[in-house]
Every structure is written in C-alpha cells, then in structure tokens.
C-alpha cells in the first residue's frame, strides 16, 4: 500500500510578547530581489544597531577575576569541565570603563522552496551567525544563546554555540513561521570593572519581500558583527550567574543545578497532515491522516537532545485506507520509549495493546521499551492503525455538508517520552 506523503505543519499563533528580552532590530530592506530563487546580500545599520549591554547580578563580585591579556588568543576551555574562578581581590585596575557595543547586521535570503519540489513544511530553518571582536581582536570562546519568544510567550532557547578562533559562531535554528526575529545573548565580563555583563540584541530571520510581484516575507539568514570594547568571555565559571558551571547562564538554564542539561525546546502546537497516495498528489487536501501534536526536548549545554516528550492526538481520517503514525529517528544510540494512551474522554485506552497486529511486534509498539537504532529508524509507533483511533468516526465531512463542533470526535491521544542513552544531534 502506498501511504504517507505530503506533510503540512501549521503552528498555532501566540501573540504574547517577550517578557524578558529586549528590543527589536528593524532593518531597512535593500535590494532583496524577489527573494525566492537566489541569495542576495543586504547590508544594514552601519554600526548603530540596537545591541546593548546589561549588567548581570553577581552576589559576590570577588568571584570575577580580571581576565588576563591572553584570554582572546588562548585555547577554548573544555566546556564539559569548566573551572571555577577562585575568588581573588580585584587587582589594581585600569580606569573602570563601561562595556560598549556596536553591531552591523547583514542578511542573506535563504531559499525555502525546496528546489521547486512540493514542500509544505512551514517551519523556517536558517543559520544565525554571530562574530564578536573587541579592541584586541576576535573574541574566542564566548557563549552565544539564540532565543525566540513568539511560540510560547517566554524566551525559548533555539540554539547555543561558542565563538571560535575567529570570534565567529554559526548556530542553525528552526523556528515556526510566526517568528520574524530572534534574540541574541552573549555573556562575558568587563575586564576593567570585573562585572559580568551580557550583550543582548536581536536579528531578523524574515523580512518583507521586495521586488515585482512580491508579497509576504522572505526568510533571511542574519550575520551579526558585534564590535565591542571592555568585553571578554568569563575566564572560568562565575557561579553567581551559572550555578552548575555548564556554560549556560542561570537566566537561560532551565536545569540550573544539573550540568548535563540546559534548556527545554518547546514546539508549541502543530498540526501534521498527510495525503496518502504518494507520489500522486491526489486531491491534495491533506485530510487522510491528521494529528495535532506538541513536543518538548530537553537539551544539553552542547545543544544535543537527551529527552523528547510529545503528546499526539488523532483528529481526522479522510481516507479509506488505514494508517499508523510513526516517528522515525535516525540516531546512533538506543532509546527508552515510554508510551501511554488516552481515549477521547481522557481515560486510559488499551486498544493498541489489545490489537494482535501490534502485540505480536517486539519493537516497542504500544508498550514502549528499549529500542535499538534500527528500531528507532523504522519509527516509534505514536498512533496505531487509524481504524481504531477515532472510534469509528472520521471527522472528515463530505464537501458541502455541515460539520459542527458537536460532530467532532476527539481521537486517541498518545503521550510519549523518548530518552536517549546518549544525547543526539
Ligand atoms: Ca548553568
Ligand atoms: Ca544546567
Ligand atoms: Ca485527500
């Protein structure tokens, strides 16, 4: 049987604004062309960007040492085993001077059209590059955090990285199409005052399309060149701002006392919908199997995923065929899968485990267990055969017929936790 085919991802829109992070960088849009087929570069905000410096609270200023002159050219420290800064008196300091920052952001249009092939994924995926220099040259080993606050109304860490010997880091991110800009944070120290400071700002990931027949936005990859003075990476760990010394400051660390974990990536609510006669587009109404889902991923300080949690509710079956929904994971490690099911009323549902089709299967279907890489690649069973999961209904009215909220049947909900033995990319 031919199955699956085309997927449609549709994020729920939350209009809540950031409660935490700062200003929006608005750029003029210069010569971006039609934005769909070729990369074009636009330069903007010639050094007068909105990146700013904020002080981070340190309960014990003596925890911060003045970084020595070799900080910028030294080897990056091992982020797995950061050293704790030994409290020392502040040495005879040069005249205290504030950290300053100027930035210039350039953008490159990123083709999201999948080379002309049918592509219904609406997430936008771009690299965000940050380049930091100070008066001594490139700033090496600076921790850069990229967040967005549109999806849930709270800052949601979408990527982290550390600058290399050129002061540069490129962080790939994937965000819902409602996200038009991301926020950037770099934590460091002012060597003349010993204060821990944070450089913050934002950069666009979408800009209005320009050119003839253009409408909407184009996706852009930003490169943010930060030119700063009196700013260096923290030389070691300042526990007042990073309790577990994992390199992720407390204000972003959702596991502030666990150095093995750093952040939770929250998807917000999505719908995934399939047309089932691939490669035929069929009638392309994407109603053959539809699921509403939301996921969270617990991530390590190095941006790897340790745990995936998801809730998946079957909501429509506009097909004669039956389908099952699996999550295929191409990873080099085992994972423990825990899964439970609820019926449309929120009560435990055992229709999966009672189906002979699945109980005969030893790959963790219905009951979870420890799955091998091969089993994970075949796919974790999320929702079993769709003739069972809508209780005989379809939520798929014929065109022109009436369908009201009272006609809607909530299908089976799967609650899944996948814990990798080793964190994965
Ligand atoms: Ca931390
Ligand atoms: Ca942590
Ligand atoms: Ca169809």
Coordinates of C-alpha atoms in Angstrom, one line a residue, residues 77-358:
X77 CA 38.4 25.9 27.6
X78 CA 36.8 22.5 27.9
X79 CA 33.2 23.3 28.3
X80 CA 32.5 19.9 29.9
X81 CA 34.7 20.7 32.8
X82 CA 34.8 24.4 33.4
X83 CA 37.0 25.6 36.2
X84 CA 35.6 27.6 39.0
X85 CA 37.1 31.0 39.3
X86 CA 39.0 31.3 42.6
X87 CA 37.9 34.4 44.4
X88 CA 40.7 36.9 44.4
X89 CA 40.9 40.5 45.2
X90 CA 40.4 42.7 42.2
X91 CA 43.9 43.7 41.1
X92 CA 45.0 47.3 40.6
X93 CA 42.7 48.0 37.8
X94 CA 42.9 50.4 34.9
X95 CA 40.4 53.1 35.0
X96 CA 37.0 51.4 35.0
X97 CA 35.2 51.9 31.7
X98 CA 31.8 50.6 30.6
X99 CA 31.4 47.9 28.0
X100 CA 30.3 49.3 24.7
X101 CA 29.0 47.6 21.7
X102 CA 28.2 48.4 18.1
X103 CA 26.9 46.0 15.6
X104 CA 26.3 45.6 11.9
X105 CA 23.9 43.0 10.7
X106 CA 23.8 41.7 7.2
X107 CA 21.3 39.2 5.8
X108 CA 21.2 36.7 3.1
X109 CA 17.9 35.4 1.6
X110 CA 17.5 31.7 2.1
X111 CA 15.6 29.7 -0.5
X112 CA 12.8 27.8 1.4
X113 CA 11.1 26.5 -1.8
X114 CA 12.8 23.1 -1.7
X115 CA 14.2 23.5 -5.2
X116 CA 10.8 23.7 -6.8
X117 CA 9.6 20.4 -5.3
X118 CA 6.4 20.2 -3.3
X119 CA 7.2 21.4 0.2
X120 CA 4.6 22.0 2.8
X121 CA 6.7 22.3 5.8
X122 CA 6.2 25.8 7.1
X123 CA 9.0 25.9 9.7
X124 CA 11.8 28.1 8.7
X125 CA 15.4 26.8 9.0
X126 CA 18.3 29.2 8.9
X127 CA 21.8 29.7 10.2
X128 CA 22.4 32.6 12.6
X129 CA 26.0 33.8 12.7
X130 CA 27.5 36.0 15.3
X131 CA 31.0 37.4 15.0
X132 CA 32.5 39.2 18.0
X133 CA 35.6 41.4 18.1
X134 CA 37.0 43.6 20.8
X135 CA 39.9 46.1 20.9
X136 CA 42.4 43.1 21.0
X137 CA 40.8 41.2 18.0
X138 CA 38.4 38.3 17.7
X139 CA 36.7 37.2 20.9
X140 CA 37.2 33.5 21.3
X141 CA 35.2 31.1 23.4
X142 CA 32.2 33.5 24.0
X143 CA 28.9 31.7 24.8
X144 CA 26.2 32.8 22.4
X145 CA 22.5 32.0 23.0
X146 CA 19.7 32.4 20.4
X147 CA 16.1 32.6 21.7
X148 CA 12.7 33.4 20.4
X149 CA 9.7 34.5 22.5
X150 CA 6.8 34.2 20.0
X151 CA 6.0 30.5 20.3
X152 CA 5.1 30.4 24.0
X153 CA 5.4 34.0 25.1
X154 CA 8.5 33.0 27.1
X155 CA 12.1 33.1 25.9
X156 CA 12.6 29.7 24.1
X157 CA 16.2 28.8 23.5
X158 CA 16.5 27.7 19.9
X159 CA 20.3 27.4 19.7
X160 CA 23.5 27.8 21.6
X161 CA 27.2 27.9 20.5
X162 CA 30.6 29.2 21.3
X163 CA 32.8 31.5 19.2
X164 CA 35.8 30.0 17.5
X165 CA 39.3 31.4 17.0
X166 CA 37.9 33.9 14.5
X167 CA 35.4 35.2 17.1
X168 CA 32.6 33.5 15.0
X169 CA 29.9 31.0 15.6
X170 CA 27.2 29.8 13.3
X171 CA 24.1 28.4 15.0
X172 CA 21.5 26.6 13.0
X173 CA 17.9 27.2 14.1
X174 CA 14.5 26.0 13.1
X175 CA 11.5 28.1 14.1
X176 CA 7.8 28.4 13.3
X177 CA 6.9 30.9 10.6
X178 CA 5.4 33.2 13.1
X179 CA 9.0 34.0 14.3
X180 CA 10.3 37.0 12.3
X181 CA 13.3 37.8 14.6
X182 CA 15.4 36.1 17.2
X183 CA 17.1 37.4 20.3
X184 CA 20.9 37.1 20.8
X185 CA 22.7 37.0 24.1
X186 CA 26.4 36.8 24.9
X187 CA 27.6 36.7 28.5
X188 CA 31.1 37.9 29.4
X189 CA 33.0 40.1 31.7
X190 CA 34.2 43.7 31.7
X191 CA 37.9 43.4 32.4
X192 CA 38.2 46.9 33.8
X193 CA 35.4 46.6 36.3
X194 CA 35.2 42.9 36.9
X195 CA 31.5 42.9 36.3
X196 CA 29.7 40.2 34.5
X197 CA 27.8 41.7 31.6
X198 CA 25.6 40.5 28.8
X199 CA 25.4 41.8 25.3
X200 CA 21.8 41.5 24.0
X201 CA 20.1 42.3 20.8
X202 CA 18.0 40.8 18.1
X203 CA 18.3 40.0 14.4
X204 CA 15.8 39.2 11.7
X205 CA 15.1 35.8 10.3
X206 CA 12.3 37.1 8.0
X207 CA 12.0 40.4 6.1
X208 CA 9.3 41.8 3.9
X209 CA 9.7 40.6 0.3
X210 CA 10.7 43.3 -2.2
X211 CA 10.7 43.5 -6.0
X212 CA 8.0 43.0 -8.5
X213 CA 5.0 40.8 -7.6
X214 CA 6.4 40.3 -4.1
X215 CA 4.3 39.9 -1.1
X216 CA 4.7 38.5 2.4
X217 CA 8.1 37.8 3.7
X218 CA 11.3 36.1 2.7
X219 CA 13.4 34.0 5.1
X220 CA 16.9 35.5 5.8
X221 CA 20.0 34.3 7.5
X222 CA 21.5 37.0 9.6
X223 CA 25.2 37.7 10.2
X224 CA 25.7 39.9 13.2
X225 CA 29.0 41.6 13.5
X226 CA 29.5 42.8 17.1
X227 CA 32.3 45.3 17.8
X228 CA 32.7 45.7 21.5
X229 CA 35.1 47.3 24.0
X230 CA 35.8 46.1 27.5
X231 CA 34.2 42.8 26.9
X232 CA 35.7 39.4 27.2
X233 CA 34.4 35.9 27.9
X234 CA 34.2 34.9 31.6
X235 CA 37.5 33.2 32.3
X236 CA 36.1 30.1 34.1
X237 CA 32.8 29.8 35.9
X238 CA 31.1 32.5 37.8
X239 CA 28.7 30.5 40.0
X240 CA 26.6 33.6 40.8
X241 CA 25.5 33.6 37.2
X242 CA 26.0 30.0 36.3
X243 CA 25.3 27.8 39.3
X244 CA 26.2 24.5 37.7
X245 CA 29.1 25.8 35.7
X246 CA 27.8 24.2 32.5
X247 CA 28.4 27.3 30.4
X248 CA 24.7 28.3 30.3
X249 CA 23.9 31.3 32.4
X250 CA 21.2 30.8 35.0
X251 CA 18.8 33.2 33.2
X252 CA 18.7 30.6 30.3
X253 CA 19.4 27.4 32.2
X254 CA 16.2 25.5 32.9
X255 CA 18.2 23.0 34.8
X256 CA 20.4 25.4 36.8
X257 CA 21.7 22.7 39.1
X258 CA 22.2 20.0 36.5
X259 CA 25.3 20.5 34.4
X260 CA 24.2 17.7 32.0
X261 CA 21.1 19.6 30.9
X262 CA 20.5 23.2 29.9
X263 CA 17.3 24.1 28.1
X264 CA 13.9 22.8 27.0
X265 CA 12.9 23.4 23.4
X266 CA 9.1 23.7 23.2
X267 CA 7.4 23.3 19.8
X268 CA 4.1 25.0 20.5
X269 CA 1.1 23.3 18.9
X270 CA 1.4 21.9 15.4
X271 CA -0.9 20.0 13.0
X272 CA 0.7 17.4 10.8
X273 CA -1.5 16.2 7.9
X274 CA -1.0 13.6 5.2
X275 CA -2.2 12.8 1.7
X276 CA -1.9 9.1 1.2
X277 CA -1.1 8.1 -2.4
X278 CA 2.4 9.4 -2.8
X279 CA 3.9 10.3 -5.2
X280 CA 0.4 11.2 -6.6
X281 CA -0.7 14.4 -5.1
X282 CA -4.2 13.0 -5.1
X283 CA -6.8 15.7 -4.4
X284 CA -4.1 17.4 -2.2
X285 CA -6.5 18.3 0.6
X286 CA -4.2 16.7 3.2
X287 CA -7.0 15.1 5.1
X288 CA -6.1 11.5 5.0
X289 CA -4.5 11.4 8.4
X290 CA -4.3 14.5 10.7
X291 CA -2.8 14.8 14.1
X292 CA -2.4 17.7 16.5
X293 CA 0.8 17.5 18.5
X294 CA 3.2 19.3 20.8
X295 CA 6.7 18.3 21.8
X296 CA 9.4 19.3 24.2
X297 CA 13.1 18.4 24.0
X298 CA 15.5 18.5 27.0
X299 CA 18.8 19.6 25.6
X300 CA 22.4 19.5 26.8
X301 CA 24.7 22.6 27.1
X302 CA 26.1 21.5 23.8
X303 CA 22.7 21.6 22.0
X304 CA 22.1 17.9 21.9
X305 CA 18.8 16.2 22.7
X306 CA 18.6 13.9 25.7
X307 CA 14.8 13.5 26.0
X308 CA 11.8 14.1 23.7
X309 CA 8.3 14.3 25.2
X310 CA 5.3 14.5 23.0
X311 CA 1.6 14.4 23.0
X312 CA -0.2 13.4 19.8
X313 CA -3.9 13.5 19.2
X314 CA -5.5 11.9 16.2
X315 CA -8.1 14.3 14.8
X316 CA -9.1 13.3 11.3
X317 CA -9.2 10.3 8.9
X318 CA -10.4 11.4 5.5
X319 CA -9.2 8.2 3.9
X320 CA -10.4 4.7 3.0
X321 CA -7.1 3.2 3.9
X322 CA -5.9 2.8 7.5
X323 CA -2.7 4.4 8.5
X324 CA -0.4 4.4 11.5
X325 CA 1.8 7.3 12.6
X326 CA 5.4 6.7 13.5
X327 CA 8.3 9.0 14.5
X328 CA 11.4 7.9 12.7
X329 CA 14.7 8.8 14.4
X330 CA 18.0 8.2 12.6
X331 CA 20.3 8.2 15.6
X332 CA 23.3 6.1 16.6
X333 CA 22.1 5.2 20.1
X334 CA 19.4 3.2 21.9
X335 CA 16.5 4.9 23.5
X336 CA 14.0 4.0 26.2
X337 CA 10.4 4.7 25.0
X338 CA 7.6 5.2 27.4
X339 CA 4.1 5.5 25.9
X340 CA 0.6 5.6 27.2
X341 CA -2.8 6.3 25.5
X342 CA -5.9 8.2 26.4
X343 CA -9.3 7.9 24.7
X344 CA -11.3 10.9 23.6
X345 CA -12.6 11.5 27.2
X346 CA -9.1 11.4 28.7
X347 CA -9.4 7.9 30.2
X348 CA -6.8 5.2 29.7
X349 CA -7.1 3.4 26.3
X350 CA -5.8 0.0 25.7
X351 CA -6.9 -0.5 22.2
X352 CA -3.4 -0.5 20.9
X353 CA -2.0 -3.2 23.2
X354 CA -5.1 -5.4 22.6
X355 CA -4.7 -5.3 18.8
X356 CA -3.0 -8.5 17.6
X357 CA -1.2 -6.6 14.9
X358 CA 0.9 -4.8 17.5

